[in-house]
Every structure is written in structure tokens, then in C-alpha cells.
Amino acid sequence: MSELWRSEAIAIATGGSASADFSISGVAFDSREIGPGDLFIAMKGEATDGHRFVEQAFASGAAGAIVSDPVDHPHVLVADTTAALDALGVASRARSTAKIAGVTGSVGKTGTKEALFAALDRHVPGRAHRSVKSYNNHTGVPLSLARMPEDTRFGIFEMGMSAAGELAALTRLVRPHVAIVTAIAPAHQAYFHSIEAIADAKGEIFQGLEPGGTAIIPFDSPWRDRLIAAAEPHAARILTFGHGVGADVRARDVVRAANGGSLVTANFPEAELCFTIAFPGEHWVSNALAVLAAVEALGGDLAQAGLALADLEGLAGRGARHRVAVKDGSALVIDESYNANPASMAATIRQLGKEEAERRIVVLGAMRELGQESDRYHAELAEPLAEANVDLALLVGDEMRPLAKALEGRIEFVQMPDAAGALERLSQILMPGDAVLIKGSNAIGLSRVVDSLVAGALGGRTD
């Protein structure tokens, strides 16, 4: 394990004092994630105090801790551990000579972050770093920065928000050379008075751009010009991506690839690239264009990036595909269970309609944080479901009642209160050749349905 931080450097960065000389190879504030050689940051929150888990962290192999109360283990003592995490992230960014990309958007940001990491890591193996999981908030971003090795060549950081001003703070921590907005959609609308306000909040990412930085903006978005206006005061260069004529990075031709993904010919300002995307769906074409625009802006290798896009594997909760054994055959399960908003729901339902299947089944969980427009957004899913020739819709959660009403007389559906009911129904009806899309807000718990199916809940083996 390579050294990430020494206690002296941690103390200088955080303004704390070290009880002993130690070195660490990783950083975590969740004691359950601690491994040998890690630094444990004992955060104090509303629900719990990380100091209660210091012993557990050291039992798991922690080499040191950041604490605000002295402990009988190697540590750096600070006044405020939350502030210390921010400070360590700032210090990590300050010592790095890496080219940094920041990624935000209402949909697609985690997939885009992972694809951009794969593209850059292929160019400089082992020298690219990214935020893991969806660590994209006020604690996840500084943690991801603090974990960045000093010799990193490319860093990719996902940034999210649920209120105005949050991205402005995060982007000033990350200080990206390239800032990407993947798309604008009505996610977290309960906290905003309009989609325009969401676009403005996403546009805050450009405020942290380093001098000479590049803003990457979706050309086909209705809020393109609004995003460009937000970027112009901060970006030395603006690149747009999309399908429309005039996009700087444009998908000129898109056809279905033999593996079920897409074969794309894209035009760049000074190049052309033909590449394959492993994942199916128009939304992944858009994500790939944003990735390639960023690779070009960061000085990466476009050809190697294209190869990386062809080799991508599905992300759990965000498009992973599983063959699940059922009696006399198998069924396809498409795992989109991590999150959902109206735009991502419609996109994945449309893609289901293109799947070759005996029956198309959806398990849809409620979309959360949509505010006063929630009923309308749920009801409007009836159209893409009908257009995709869905045979059966299993609707989970009370928020799905407007959709159930809109589907009456159009598509067979069953409404149920929880994820357990969906799993029970699938166990009764799933047949060979079925394609099942499972998607909903994370709080609905549909990932448990996927996990059970993949683990063989139907009595067969999976691949």
C-alpha cells in the first residue's frame, strides 16, 4: 500500500496536533469502510458521533485518526473534524498537479464520471483518480479529494446538489480545469421553484473553473443558452456536445452495435472518431459525447477513450444487466434501481422498448423530491410506457397512484405498497425471454429486488 498522507502533513493541513508519527494509505469517515492503513475521521453529526466508533476503526486496521477528543491511538487532534475533512481536501487539491474534471447534472453524472475515469485511466493506467460511489455532497467531495494520491495525473469528481449555492461551494473545493453539465431535468424540484432555477444551480459548477478552464454543455438542452451564459464569465473555452448541427462534439451517425450498444461516428472541432458504446440507449450516447469532449479538453487520448467506452461494464443500480435463471430458461433484468427522475425514467423506458423480448415488464418505484408537480410527472410516464409496448407495470409506492390512473385501459398494471410485493409478484410471473426494467428512487429499496433476483430468489442460477 502506497503512502497517501503522513501525520505531520495532516496536522499542518488541518491545523491540528499529531500525537505520534504515522502514515496512512486511505481515508474514511465511516468505520465500516476502514481497512488496514486507513485514516479514520471521527465526524460528529446530528444522529451520531464518530468518536463512538474509534475503537472499531482501529480494530479494523486504522493507522491513525482525526479526532476532536483525544483517544488512546495515533491521532491528529483538531477543534472540528468536519472542518478538518474540508481542510484535508483543500490541501490535497493544492498539492496536486493533476488535471481535474468536475461532473454534475440532473441525470447521468455518476455514469459519466465512471466512463471518464475509464477513458483517462486507459491513457495513464493507475494514475487516474475519481470519487467512488455517489460521494458528491458536502462530505463526499472533500473525502474524495483527500483520497487523491499526490502523483495523480487526472482527477474526476462528481458534484451534486439539492439547493442553490451548494455546487458553488463544492466547485471551489474541486477547482476543476474542465466542468461538465450532463443534462438538466426536474430532479430535486421540491427545492426549486422552476427547472430554470435547477439549471442555474447546476451552472454554479463553472464558478470554480481554473484559469483557462473549459465548460462542457449539452447542446440539445432547452437550457443550453442559460448554461452558456453561466459559463462565459468563468470559462476560457466552451464546448457543446449533442446531436444537433452546430454542436462542437456531435454524433453525426448512430447505429445499433452488434453487442446491443451503439456505434457512433462523432465530429470534433479538429478530429473525427468512430467508437462503440457498450451500453444501449440514447442517453448513453449523450454521456459518451460529454466524456470525449472532456478527454479532448484535458489532453487525453481520444482513440484510447473510444476503446474504454466499448469495454465499460454496467454499474450496479445504473444500467447493470443480469441474466436471471427461471424455469426452462432465463430472463433479462436491467438494474436502474439507484435513482429516478422524469427524464431518466422516460429514457430507460424508451430503451426497454427496443429490447428484443417475449414480454416487457417494468418495476417502477416512486420518484421522490418532485414537489407540487409530482402527480403530473408520475402520470406522464404513461406515454413512454405505452410507446415502449410494455406488457406489465408493477408500480411501487403511493406516489404511483396518478400513473396507475393514467394507465387504466391502456397497459396491465399492479400497484403495491413496497418492494417486497414487487419481488413476490415477479417470482410468480417471470418467464423465459422476459425483459424486466427495475427503476425508482433509491429510498424505495428496489435494489433489494435486484439483489434477490441475482442471488437466485427464483430458484435458479444467474449469470
C-alpha positions as a printed NumPy array, in Angstrom:
array([[  0.   ,   0.   ,   0.   ],
       [  1.444,   3.351,  -1.013],
       [  1.611,   6.248,   1.395],
       [ -1.152,   8.828,   0.958],
       [ -0.546,  11.144,   3.933],
       [  1.835,  11.402,   6.885],
       [  0.625,  12.618,  10.259],
       [  2.769,  15.753,  10.059],
       [  1.19 ,  16.781,   6.755],
       [ -2.298,  16.026,   8.11 ],
       [ -1.623,  18.193,  11.161],
       [ -0.354,  21.083,   9.02 ],
       [ -3.324,  20.828,   6.646],
       [ -5.934,  20.719,   9.409],
       [ -4.317,  23.   ,  11.966],
       [ -4.226,  20.119,  14.424],
       [ -1.554,  18.431,  16.51 ],
       [ -0.294,  14.875,  15.97 ],
       [  0.046,  12.535,  18.93 ],
       [  2.546,  10.34 ,  17.079],
       [  4.27 ,   9.898,  13.748],
       [  2.201,   7.689,  11.437],
       [  1.385,   7.298,   7.765],
       [ -1.876,   6.302,   6.127],
       [ -2.853,   4.84 ,   2.755],
       [ -6.569,   5.65 ,   2.698],
       [ -9.219,   7.887,   4.273],
       [-12.759,   7.173,   5.509],
       [-15.285,   8.64 ,   7.903],
       [-17.45 ,   5.503,   8.018],
       [-15.864,   2.998,  10.393],
       [-17.415,   0.166,   8.36 ],
       [-15.241,   1.173,   5.391],
       [-11.964,   1.239,   7.311],
       [ -9.251,  -1.143,   6.156],
       [ -5.605,  -1.695,   7.091],
       [ -3.588,   1.516,   6.927],
       [ -6.55 ,   3.899,   6.693],
       [ -7.172,   7.219,   8.408],
       [-10.462,   7.37 ,  10.305],
       [-12.111,  10.796,  10.583],
       [-14.433,  10.83 ,  13.594],
       [-17.226,  13.079,  12.36 ],
       [-19.855,  14.464,  14.693],
       [-23.322,  14.505,  13.12 ],
       [-26.9  ,  15.078,  14.176],
       [-27.6  ,  11.369,  14.582],
       [-24.322,  10.004,  15.905],
       [-20.75 ,  10.795,  16.914],
       [-17.913,   9.095,  15.052],
       [-15.823,   9.08 ,  18.226],
       [-18.026,   6.19 ,  19.388],
       [-16.514,   4.068,  16.608],
       [-12.835,   4.862,  17.053],
       [-12.098,   1.519,  18.711],
       [-13.924,  -0.304,  15.928],
       [-11.902,   1.612,  13.322],
       [ -8.576,   0.688,  14.887],
       [ -9.708,  -2.904,  15.321],
       [-10.271,  -2.904,  11.543],
       [ -6.718,  -1.768,  10.919],
       [ -6.799,   2.048,  11.014],
       [ -3.306,   3.546,  11.205],
       [ -4.489,   6.868,  12.641],
       [ -7.476,   9.1  ,  13.243],
       [ -8.586,  12.706,  13.132],
       [-10.484,  13.443,  16.349],
       [-11.697,  16.37 ,  18.371],
       [-11.457,  14.393,  21.629],
       [ -8.145,  12.669,  22.5  ],
       [ -8.036,   8.879,  22.089],
       [ -5.559,   6.141,  23.049],
       [ -4.411,   5.615,  19.481],
       [ -2.28 ,   7.577,  16.977],
       [ -4.286,  10.632,  16.043],
       [ -4.369,  14.252,  14.964],
       [ -6.337,  16.388,  17.412],
       [ -8.417,  19.177,  15.857],
       [-11.137,  21.526,  17.049],
       [-13.698,  20.392,  14.441],
       [-13.404,  17.15 ,  12.483],
       [-15.838,  18.26 ,   9.765],
       [-13.75 ,  21.366,   9.133],
       [-10.652,  19.159,   9.202],
       [-12.066,  16.974,   6.42 ],
       [-12.634,  20.072,   4.275],
       [ -9.118,  21.288,   5.052],
       [ -7.562,  17.953,   4.119],
       [ -9.468,  18.005,   0.825],
       [ -8.256,  21.544,   0.132],
       [ -4.668,  20.535,   0.933],
       [ -4.899,  17.536,  -1.363],
       [ -6.112,  19.703,  -4.222],
       [ -3.408,  22.295,  -3.519],
       [ -0.545,  19.792,  -3.633],
       [ -1.784,  18.096,  -6.823],
       [ -0.578,  18.852, -10.35 ],
       [ -3.333,  16.686, -11.841],
       [ -5.777,  17.855, -14.475],
       [ -9.156,  17.919, -12.749],
       [-12.653,  17.355, -14.138],
       [-15.87 ,  18.156, -12.28 ],
       [-19.14 ,  16.49 , -13.3  ],
       [-22.683,  17.492, -12.426],
       [-26.142,  17.211, -13.953],
       [-29.67 ,  16.144, -13.143],
       [-29.098,  12.751, -14.769],
       [-26.083,  10.792, -15.92 ],
       [-23.412,  12.309, -13.7  ],
       [-22.281,   9.093, -11.997],
       [-22.18 ,   7.12 , -15.239],
       [-20.345,   9.957, -16.977],
       [-17.853,  10.195, -14.104],
       [-17.17 ,   6.469, -14.255],
       [-16.833,   6.464, -18.043],
       [-14.48 ,   9.46 , -17.963],
       [-12.368,   7.719, -15.332],
       [-12.182,   4.585, -17.502],
       [-11.17 ,   6.669, -20.526],
       [ -8.4  ,   8.516, -18.695],
       [ -7.185,   5.507, -16.72 ],
       [ -6.706,   3.678, -20.001],
       [ -4.436,   6.529, -21.105],
       [ -2.403,   6.61 , -17.855],
       [ -3.045,   3.295, -16.067],
       [ -3.139,   3.669, -12.302],
       [ -2.703,   7.444, -12.443],
       [ -6.366,   8.471, -12.685],
       [ -8.485,   9.05 ,  -9.576],
       [-12.214,   9.562,  -9.121],
       [-14.824,   9.89 ,  -6.424],
       [-16.301,   6.476,  -5.634],
       [-19.976,   5.569,  -5.412],
       [-22.01 ,   8.784,  -5.385],
       [-19.817,  10.691,  -2.95 ],
       [-20.888,  14.028,  -4.371],
       [-22.059,  16.166,  -1.44 ],
       [-20.523,  18.425,   1.192],
       [-18.774,  15.482,   2.876],
       [-18.283,  13.155,  -0.085],
       [-16.437,  15.692,  -2.241],
       [-13.753,  16.664,   0.315],
       [-13.374,  12.974,   1.219],
       [-12.792,  12.121,  -2.45 ],
       [-10.254,  14.934,  -2.71 ],
       [ -8.45 ,  13.798,   0.43 ],
       [ -8.137,  10.312,  -1.079],
       [ -6.392,  11.579,  -4.233],
       [ -2.758,  10.385,  -4.444],
       [ -0.175,  13.116,  -4.907],
       [  1.064,  11.649,  -8.21 ],
       [ -2.401,  11.558,  -9.813],
       [ -2.436,  12.697, -13.443],
       [ -6.223,  13.053, -13.839],
       [ -8.862,  13.535, -11.144],
       [-12.606,  13.202, -11.792],
       [-15.072,  14.402,  -9.182],
       [-18.846,  14.135,  -9.167],
       [-20.746,  17.015,  -7.606],
       [-24.427,  17.04 ,  -6.69 ],
       [-26.805,  19.478,  -5.095],
       [-30.317,  19.84 ,  -3.732],
       [-30.269,  23.589,  -3.112],
       [-28.893,  26.749,  -4.663],
       [-25.374,  27.591,  -3.536],
       [-24.252,  24.018,  -2.808],
       [-22.448,  23.498,  -6.111],
       [-20.767,  26.885,  -5.857],
       [-19.148,  25.728,  -2.61 ],
       [-18.19 ,  22.289,  -3.915],
       [-16.685,  23.51 ,  -7.178],
       [-14.421,  25.915,  -5.288],
       [-13.064,  22.915,  -3.381],
       [-12.521,  20.883,  -6.552],
       [-11.259,  23.776,  -8.744],
       [-11.745,  21.856, -11.991],
       [ -9.925,  22.501, -15.252],
       [-12.966,  21.04 , -17.016],
       [-16.542,  21.349, -15.737],
       [-19.296,  19.184, -17.258],
       [-23.068,  19.548, -17.035],
       [-24.575,  16.313, -18.381],
       [-28.25 ,  17.321, -18.584],
       [-30.935,  19.395, -16.897],
       [-34.115,  17.687, -15.674],
       [-36.684,  18.111, -12.875],
       [-34.699,  16.333, -10.149],
       [-34.973,  17.764,  -6.602],
       [-37.685,  20.095,  -7.891],
       [-39.24 ,  20.11 ,  -4.429],
       [-36.405,  22.5  ,  -3.513],
       [-36.634,  24.753,  -6.592],
       [-39.396,  26.94 ,  -7.991],
       [-38.655,  26.023, -11.63 ],
       [-36.451,  23.959, -13.917],
       [-34.732,  27.21 , -14.864],
       [-33.68 ,  27.511, -11.227],
       [-32.282,  23.98 , -11.385],
       [-30.289,  24.947, -14.482],
       [-28.927,  27.999, -12.679],
       [-27.903,  25.874,  -9.695],
       [-26.148,  23.347, -11.958],
       [-24.41 ,  26.234, -13.726],
       [-22.69 ,  27.109, -10.452],
       [-20.123,  24.412, -11.28 ],
       [-18.447,  26.831, -13.688],
       [-17.678,  29.295, -10.88 ],
       [-14.8  ,  27.128,  -9.67 ],
       [-13.078,  26.71 , -13.03 ],
       [ -9.343,  27.212, -13.007],
       [ -7.977,  29.99 , -15.259],
       [ -8.035,  28.746, -18.846],
       [-10.686,  26.158, -17.953],
       [-13.274,  24.567, -20.216],
       [-17.043,  24.34 , -19.73 ],
       [-18.803,  21.374, -21.36 ],
       [-22.509,  21.915, -22.004],
       [-25.332,  19.83 , -23.584],
       [-26.086,  21.396, -26.986],
       [-29.563,  19.888, -27.38 ],
       [-30.782,  21.064, -23.97 ],
       [-33.505,  23.733, -23.865],
       [-31.319,  25.394, -21.209],
       [-28.151,  25.408, -23.317],
       [-28.02 ,  29.181, -23.686],
       [-28.703,  29.637, -19.98 ],
       [-25.783,  27.356, -19.147],
       [-23.533,  29.093, -21.661],
       [-24.354,  32.436, -20.036],
       [-23.439,  30.963, -16.647],
       [-20.142,  29.65 , -18.024],
       [-18.982,  32.681, -20.006],
       [-17.693,  34.738, -17.03 ],
       [-15.541,  31.824, -15.845],
       [-14.56 ,  29.641, -18.812],
       [-11.839,  30.378, -21.343],
       [-13.434,  27.806, -23.65 ],
       [-16.942,  26.396, -24.019],
       [-17.551,  23.046, -25.743],
       [-21.046,  21.803, -26.522],
       [-21.959,  18.176, -27.156],
       [-25.01 ,  16.57 , -28.709],
       [-26.78 ,  15.513, -31.894],
       [-27.777,  18.893, -33.3  ],
       [-25.971,  20.638, -36.113],
       [-23.686,  23.187, -34.505],
       [-22.592,  21.075, -31.525],
       [-18.815,  21.18 , -31.075],
       [-18.741,  17.444, -30.311],
       [-21.522,  15.992, -32.438],
       [-22.864,  12.488, -33.001],
       [-23.113,  12.512, -36.769],
       [-24.239,   8.883, -37.106],
       [-25.566,   6.454, -34.504],
       [-26.477,   2.842, -35.266],
       [-27.139,  -0.176, -33.077],
       [-23.978,  -2.181, -32.447],
       [-23.754,  -5.961, -32.54 ],
       [-23.363,  -6.116, -28.752],
       [-26.587,  -4.163, -28.208],
       [-24.816,  -0.881, -27.581],
       [-24.304,   1.918, -30.087],
       [-21.811,   2.519, -32.878],
       [-21.213,   6.254, -33.105],
       [-19.367,   8.471, -35.549],
       [-18.614,  11.776, -33.824],
       [-17.207,  15.012, -35.173],
       [-14.841,  17.1  , -33.043],
       [-13.53 ,  20.606, -33.755],
       [-10.379,  19.125, -35.288],
       [-10.997,  15.386, -35.488],
       [-13.467,  12.578, -36.192],
       [-13.858,   9.405, -34.167],
       [-15.831,   6.205, -34.725],
       [-16.384,   4.315, -31.494],
       [-18.656,   1.834, -29.773],
       [-20.532,   2.347, -26.504],
       [-21.086,  -0.823, -24.521],
       [-24.419,   0.367, -23.076],
       [-27.602,   0.757, -25.117],
       [-29.672,   3.928, -25.147],
       [-29.629,   7.478, -26.473],
       [-28.778,   8.792, -23.012],
       [-25.52 ,   6.859, -23.109],
       [-24.651,   8.355, -26.478],
       [-25.037,  11.765, -24.851],
       [-22.923,  10.722, -21.845],
       [-20.199,   9.405, -24.158],
       [-20.058,  12.655, -26.117],
       [-19.597,  14.588, -22.866],
       [-16.827,  12.177, -21.851],
       [-14.996,  12.565, -25.142],
       [-15.32 ,  16.35 , -25.027],
       [-13.696,  16.24 , -21.579],
       [-10.938,  13.893, -22.735],
       [-10.13 ,  16.273, -25.574],
       [-10.145,  19.287, -23.235],
       [ -7.948,  17.535, -20.648],
       [ -5.361,  16.456, -23.197],
       [ -6.224,  12.764, -23.048],
       [ -6.154,  10.238, -25.877],
       [ -9.406,  10.113, -27.874],
       [ -8.659,   6.766, -29.501],
       [ -7.986,   5.083, -26.164],
       [-11.081,   6.746, -24.725],
       [-13.144,   5.205, -27.52 ],
       [-11.785,   1.774, -26.669],
       [-12.587,   2.31 , -22.998],
       [-16.207,   3.198, -23.83 ],
       [-16.536,  -0.097, -25.69 ],
       [-15.268,  -2.039, -22.664],
       [-17.406,  -0.405, -19.973],
       [-19.264,  -2.689, -17.608],
       [-22.691,  -1.955, -16.192],
       [-22.898,  -0.085, -12.904],
       [-24.982,  -1.508, -10.086],
       [-28.201,   0.474,  -9.927],
       [-27.348,   2.382, -13.091],
       [-27.826,   0.068, -16.018],
       [-26.204,  -3.217, -14.994],
       [-27.757,  -6.1  , -16.928],
       [-28.246,  -9.56 , -15.454],
       [-29.42 , -12.842, -16.894],
       [-31.602, -14.441, -14.237],
       [-32.453, -18.122, -14.462],
       [-36.143, -19.005, -14.479],
       [-37.841, -22.301, -15.189],
       [-36.859, -23.534, -18.665],
       [-34.727, -20.509, -19.492],
       [-33.662, -17.063, -18.403],
       [-34.93 , -13.504, -18.184],
       [-33.1  , -10.198, -18.559],
       [-33.069,  -7.893, -15.524],
       [-31.991,  -4.288, -16.125],
       [-30.905,  -2.691, -12.863],
       [-31.694,   1.038, -12.747],
       [-32.667,   0.916,  -9.102],
       [-30.361,   3.574,  -7.688],
       [-32.356,   6.671,  -8.549],
       [-35.061,   8.122, -10.764],
       [-36.438,  11.367, -12.091],
       [-38.81 ,  12.041, -15.002],
       [-36.056,  12.342, -17.604],
       [-34.156,   9.196, -16.622],
       [-37.397,   7.231, -16.24 ],
       [-38.514,   8.137, -19.756],
       [-35.098,   7.396, -21.257],
       [-34.769,   3.936, -19.729],
       [-38.383,   3.026, -20.546],
       [-37.799,   4.005, -24.175],
       [-34.717,   1.812, -24.232],
       [-36.703,  -1.114, -22.82 ],
       [-38.989,  -0.749, -25.816],
       [-36.029,  -1.537, -28.081],
       [-35.12 ,  -4.732, -26.263],
       [-35.943,  -7.985, -28.029],
       [-38.149,  -9.794, -25.528],
       [-41.154, -12.055, -25.209],
       [-42.629,  -9.639, -22.674],
       [-41.51 ,  -6.27 , -21.383],
       [-42.11 ,  -5.748, -17.68 ],
       [-41.32 ,  -2.702, -15.566],
       [-40.988,  -2.412, -11.82 ],
       [-41.229,   1.313, -11.189],
       [-40.71 ,   2.894,  -7.805],
       [-41.934,   6.335,  -6.904],
       [-39.873,   9.371,  -7.924],
       [-39.106,  11.475,  -4.877],
       [-38.435,  15.198,  -4.303],
       [-40.6  ,  16.419,  -7.209],
       [-42.645,  18.846,  -5.135],
       [-46.049,  20.07 ,  -6.261],
       [-45.566,  18.676,  -9.761],
       [-45.098,  15.105,  -8.518],
       [-48.531,  13.816,  -9.606],
       [-48.136,  15.226, -13.11 ],
       [-44.642,  13.829, -13.598],
       [-45.734,  10.368, -12.479],
       [-48.824,  10.387, -14.693],
       [-46.792,  11.457, -17.719],
       [-44.855,   8.174, -17.601],
       [-47.918,   6.525, -19.149],
       [-46.924,   7.742, -22.624],
       [-43.395,   6.272, -22.747],
       [-44.733,   3.052, -21.223],
       [-47.327,   2.753, -23.979],
       [-44.838,   3.668, -26.702],
       [-42.414,   1.02 , -25.397],
       [-45.147,  -1.662, -25.658],
       [-44.75 ,  -2.582, -22.01 ],
       [-46.824,  -5.65 , -21.162],
       [-46.98 ,  -5.252, -17.394],
       [-46.15 ,  -2.459, -14.968],
       [-45.574,  -3.175, -11.275],
       [-45.941,   0.187,  -9.519],
       [-44.384,   0.599,  -6.069],
       [-45.31 ,   3.396,  -3.677],
       [-48.233,   5.728,  -3.038],
       [-46.804,   8.353,  -5.39 ],
       [-47.518,   5.962,  -8.274],
       [-51.309,   6.366,  -7.984],
       [-51.508,   9.101, -10.664],
       [-49.636,   6.808, -13.062],
       [-51.932,   3.902, -12.223],
       [-54.914,   6.076, -13.096],
       [-53.3  ,   7.186, -16.359],
       [-52.633,   3.556, -17.339],
       [-56.21 ,   2.347, -16.865],
       [-57.41 ,   0.677, -20.036],
       [-54.009,   1.015, -21.7  ],
       [-51.486,  -1.286, -20.004],
       [-51.859,  -4.041, -17.445],
       [-50.556,  -2.857, -14.099],
       [-50.464,  -3.816, -10.447],
       [-49.964,  -1.293,  -7.674],
       [-48.245,  -2.375,  -4.483],
       [-47.012,  -0.629,  -1.34 ],
       [-43.42 ,  -1.835,  -1.19 ],
       [-40.515,  -3.551,  -2.914],
       [-41.229,  -6.882,  -1.225],
       [-44.536,  -7.062,  -3.06 ],
       [-42.801,  -6.489,  -6.382],
       [-40.339,  -9.314,  -5.727],
       [-43.148, -11.677,  -4.746],
       [-45.089, -10.859,  -7.926],
       [-42.022, -11.306, -10.133],
       [-41.366, -14.704,  -8.539],
       [-44.854, -15.727,  -9.639],
       [-44.862, -14.463, -13.215],
       [-41.325, -14.243, -14.621],
       [-40.841, -16.435, -17.682],
       [-38.08 , -17.173, -20.206],
       [-37.497, -14.344, -22.645],
       [-38.875, -11.609, -20.378],
       [-37.05 ,  -8.29 , -20.064],
       [-37.56 ,  -6.527, -16.732],
       [-36.627,  -2.917, -16.041],
       [-36.327,  -2.081, -12.326],
       [-36.121,   1.641, -11.598],
       [-37.097,   4.034,  -8.822],
       [-35.775,   6.472,  -6.266],
       [-33.195,   4.869,  -4.005],
       [-35.347,   5.25 ,  -0.903],
       [-37.945,   2.876,  -2.382],
       [-35.495,  -0.002,  -1.956],
       [-35.795,  -1.647,  -5.371],
       [-32.109,  -2.582,  -5.228],
       [-33.191,  -5.343,  -2.843],
       [-35.388,  -6.77 ,  -5.593],
       [-32.417,  -6.824,  -7.976],
       [-30.129,  -8.356,  -5.349],
       [-32.642, -11.096,  -4.599],
       [-33.153, -11.926,  -8.266],
       [-29.426, -12.026,  -8.968],
       [-28.85 , -14.167,  -5.882],
       [-31.282, -16.732,  -7.253],
       [-34.517, -15.892,  -5.463],
       [-36.421, -17.623,  -8.265],
       [-34.662, -20.88 ,  -7.585],
       [-32.156, -20.9  , -10.421],
       [-28.616, -19.808, -11.165],
       [-27.756, -16.431, -12.658],
       [-25.   , -15.171, -14.917]])
